[in-house]
Amino acid sequence: MSPPAAPAPRSRAPARARRSRPGGAERRQQILRAASECFGTRGFHGTTTRDVAAAVGITEAALYRYFDGKEAIYTAILDARMSAPDPVDAVEALAERGDDHAVFSGLLQALIARVNADPSFIRLLFYSALEGHQLATPFREKRIRRLREFLTGYIERRIREGAFRAIDPALGARFFIGLFVDYALVRQVFGQPDLYPQSPEEVARSHVAIFLDGMRAARRSSRRKPARRKRG
């Protein structure tokens, strides 16, 4: 009598891939990105921690494991922006050489790239001003004020050197910043990107060319006017 056949090995079902949960640092970044979008859409007062948690896909209780509340999230967003490289730092050496085109092109390209990469933040700043709260004041003082003062000082110096026409340097600085503000408002606040169909590089190039053409001092003609003949 032959021995009984060995039972066939059971086929194991393929193990389900375990979903890896994001770590603490990654989850914090998810919360900050979602919160920035919420604040930029509904404002600080119009956004709740429940809104932010829902945007991330977690419970409100889970959100409080990472942040104490809405103010802490808002402050963390601003801190992250203030720790990012400052566009002014990148053009200071160019400013010392008096390279006007490089200075203004570098600044405008950096500002446009920043707002396109994070469109919710410009809306967040506008909301903070409209709502009248002071949470964004440190950012405005550290970044926006520094940009304005840098441009004012640079334009003032170039006027003294005879490169720029004699205007109010502060108005010149505000005019240049206004070129960027219009771009940011039209595309990221009003939602009309078709009004700026050009590439960011082309926008910066055209704006800087128009700005510098208006700023440069008129060159004096080297030709002397012919002397008038005396009537006699």
XYZ file of C-alpha atoms in Angstrom:
232
model
C 0.000 0.000 0.000
C 1.484 3.274 -1.072
C 1.771 6.096 1.497
C -0.810 8.906 1.274
C 0.124 11.824 -0.926
C 1.431 14.865 0.854
C -1.108 17.701 0.965
C -0.543 20.390 -1.614
C 0.938 23.564 -0.151
C -1.589 26.253 0.469
C -1.277 29.206 -1.802
C -0.800 32.335 0.213
C -2.636 35.412 -0.869
C -0.275 38.221 -1.717
C 0.314 40.382 1.298
C -1.303 43.777 1.056
C 1.150 46.571 0.713
C 1.134 48.517 3.884
C 0.485 52.188 3.445
C 3.317 54.094 4.936
C 2.093 56.882 7.132
C 3.848 60.206 6.726
C 6.332 61.086 9.428
C 5.901 64.009 11.775
C 7.873 66.488 9.660
C 6.103 65.450 6.458
C 2.690 65.698 8.095
C 3.482 69.163 9.385
C 4.374 70.259 5.860
C 1.107 68.816 4.552
C -0.807 70.785 7.181
C 1.040 74.009 6.366
C 0.418 73.649 2.620
C -3.271 72.941 3.144
C -3.611 75.749 5.695
C -1.931 78.270 3.395
C -4.454 77.408 0.694
C -7.350 77.695 3.165
C -6.143 81.027 4.560
C -5.555 82.322 1.039
C -9.088 81.312 0.006
C -11.190 82.137 3.053
C -8.945 84.348 5.153
C -7.744 83.780 8.696
C -11.085 84.484 10.349
C -12.990 82.461 7.772
C -10.855 79.346 8.238
C -11.210 76.851 11.071
C -8.878 74.093 12.222
C -11.578 71.678 11.086
C -11.286 73.116 7.556
C -7.523 72.597 7.580
C -7.818 69.056 8.941
C -10.375 68.160 6.282
C -8.111 69.539 3.543
C -5.285 67.306 4.787
C -7.548 64.288 5.274
C -7.084 63.907 9.024
C -9.245 64.516 12.056
C -9.196 67.789 13.929
C -7.874 65.959 16.983
C -4.962 64.628 14.924
C -4.150 68.138 13.724
C -3.733 69.296 17.322
C -0.922 66.780 17.742
C 1.180 68.987 15.486
C -0.074 72.516 16.185
C -1.707 74.144 19.182
C -4.230 76.019 17.069
C -4.902 78.237 14.104
C -2.536 81.006 15.226
C 0.343 78.523 15.574
C -0.264 77.224 12.046
C -0.385 80.742 10.624
C 2.819 81.713 12.430
C 4.581 78.587 11.151
C 3.618 79.482 7.559
C 5.104 82.965 7.940
C 8.228 81.628 9.663
C 8.818 79.252 6.765
C 8.542 82.113 4.260
C 10.909 84.294 6.268
C 13.495 81.519 6.419
C 13.489 81.198 2.612
C 16.255 83.006 0.663
C 15.679 86.747 0.356
C 15.813 87.981 -3.283
C 17.600 91.142 -2.105
C 20.582 89.089 -0.893
C 21.065 87.657 -4.389
C 21.444 91.077 -6.065
C 23.440 93.052 -3.495
C 26.762 92.323 -5.221
C 25.256 93.349 -8.562
C 24.008 96.560 -6.959
C 27.514 97.419 -5.779
C 28.699 97.229 -9.409
C 25.812 99.384 -10.587
C 24.498 96.712 -12.955
C 21.005 98.144 -13.291
C 19.601 95.525 -15.638
C 20.878 92.609 -13.571
C 19.600 94.109 -10.318
C 16.046 94.771 -11.458
C 15.797 91.633 -13.609
C 17.061 89.456 -10.782
C 14.580 90.902 -8.324
C 11.563 90.740 -10.603
C 12.277 87.220 -11.838
C 12.723 85.989 -8.267
C 9.489 87.621 -7.091
C 7.481 86.258 -10.016
C 8.920 82.765 -9.538
C 8.067 82.893 -5.834
C 4.435 83.878 -6.330
C 3.930 81.320 -9.109
C 5.365 78.549 -6.943
C 3.160 79.458 -3.972
C 0.164 81.502 -5.190
C -1.785 81.050 -1.959
C 0.721 83.083 0.046
C 0.129 86.368 -1.783
C -3.601 85.931 -1.160
C -2.880 85.174 2.484
C -0.975 88.463 2.813
C -3.786 90.451 1.230
C -6.306 88.813 3.523
C -4.211 89.676 6.578
C -4.278 93.348 5.591
C -8.016 93.341 4.840
C -8.867 91.564 8.078
C -6.731 93.972 10.067
C -4.839 91.455 12.187
C -1.153 91.750 12.925
C 0.056 88.177 12.463
C 1.696 89.031 9.123
C 3.377 92.212 10.400
C 6.790 90.552 11.030
C 6.905 89.313 7.426
C 5.961 92.711 6.030
C 8.576 94.413 8.184
C 11.362 91.958 7.417
C 10.822 91.243 3.721
C 8.577 93.821 2.055
C 10.011 96.799 3.893
C 13.562 95.636 3.213
C 12.819 95.303 -0.515
C 11.334 98.789 -0.624
C 14.242 100.335 1.293
C 16.824 98.529 -0.840
C 15.240 99.778 -4.068
C 14.875 103.312 -2.714
C 18.518 103.427 -1.666
C 19.763 101.975 -4.943
C 17.734 104.389 -7.071
C 18.865 107.310 -4.916
C 22.498 106.329 -5.400
C 22.143 105.961 -9.158
C 20.536 109.411 -9.315
C 23.555 110.890 -7.524
C 25.849 109.106 -9.970
C 23.981 110.619 -12.899
C 22.697 107.305 -14.263
C 19.029 107.907 -13.395
C 16.896 110.983 -13.878
C 16.157 113.124 -10.839
C 12.941 111.738 -9.356
C 11.701 110.850 -5.885
C 13.574 107.560 -5.194
C 10.770 106.232 -3.007
C 8.246 106.713 -5.810
C 10.572 104.955 -8.226
C 10.853 102.003 -5.831
C 7.091 101.790 -5.383
C 6.548 101.975 -9.135
C 8.882 99.026 -9.685
C 7.223 96.971 -6.941
C 3.889 97.855 -8.521
C 4.914 96.002 -11.682
C 5.157 92.810 -9.667
C 2.025 93.511 -7.625
C -0.055 93.900 -10.788
C 1.221 90.551 -12.081
C 0.450 88.841 -8.774
C -3.003 90.417 -8.460
C -4.103 89.639 -11.996
C -2.909 86.046 -12.046
C -3.184 84.824 -8.463
C -5.883 86.993 -6.861
C -8.260 87.884 -9.697
C -7.640 84.553 -11.436
C -7.072 86.017 -14.912
C -3.844 84.396 -16.150
C -4.898 84.999 -19.760
C -4.131 88.699 -19.241
C -0.481 87.685 -18.815
C -0.073 85.049 -21.553
C 3.667 85.690 -21.789
C 6.227 83.540 -20.019
C 7.497 84.817 -16.651
C 10.882 85.508 -18.259
C 9.314 87.606 -20.998
C 7.200 89.530 -18.496
C 10.256 90.344 -16.392
C 12.318 91.296 -19.440
C 9.670 93.641 -20.822
C 8.846 95.254 -17.490
C 12.491 95.910 -16.669
C 13.176 97.357 -20.137
C 10.236 99.769 -19.839
C 11.197 100.707 -16.283
C 14.852 101.404 -17.075
C 14.021 103.333 -20.250
C 11.974 105.685 -18.113
C 14.560 105.905 -15.336
C 17.760 106.544 -17.256
C 18.986 110.107 -17.392
C 18.828 111.766 -20.797
C 22.185 111.928 -22.504
C 23.446 115.358 -23.397
C 24.189 115.834 -27.031
C 27.873 116.430 -27.747
C 27.096 118.464 -30.809
C 27.149 122.197 -30.346
C 24.429 124.271 -31.803
C 25.661 126.507 -34.609
C 26.158 130.084 -33.514
C 23.626 132.523 -34.812
C 24.911 135.175 -37.125
C 24.598 138.665 -35.897
C 22.567 140.938 -38.013
C 24.389 144.014 -38.956
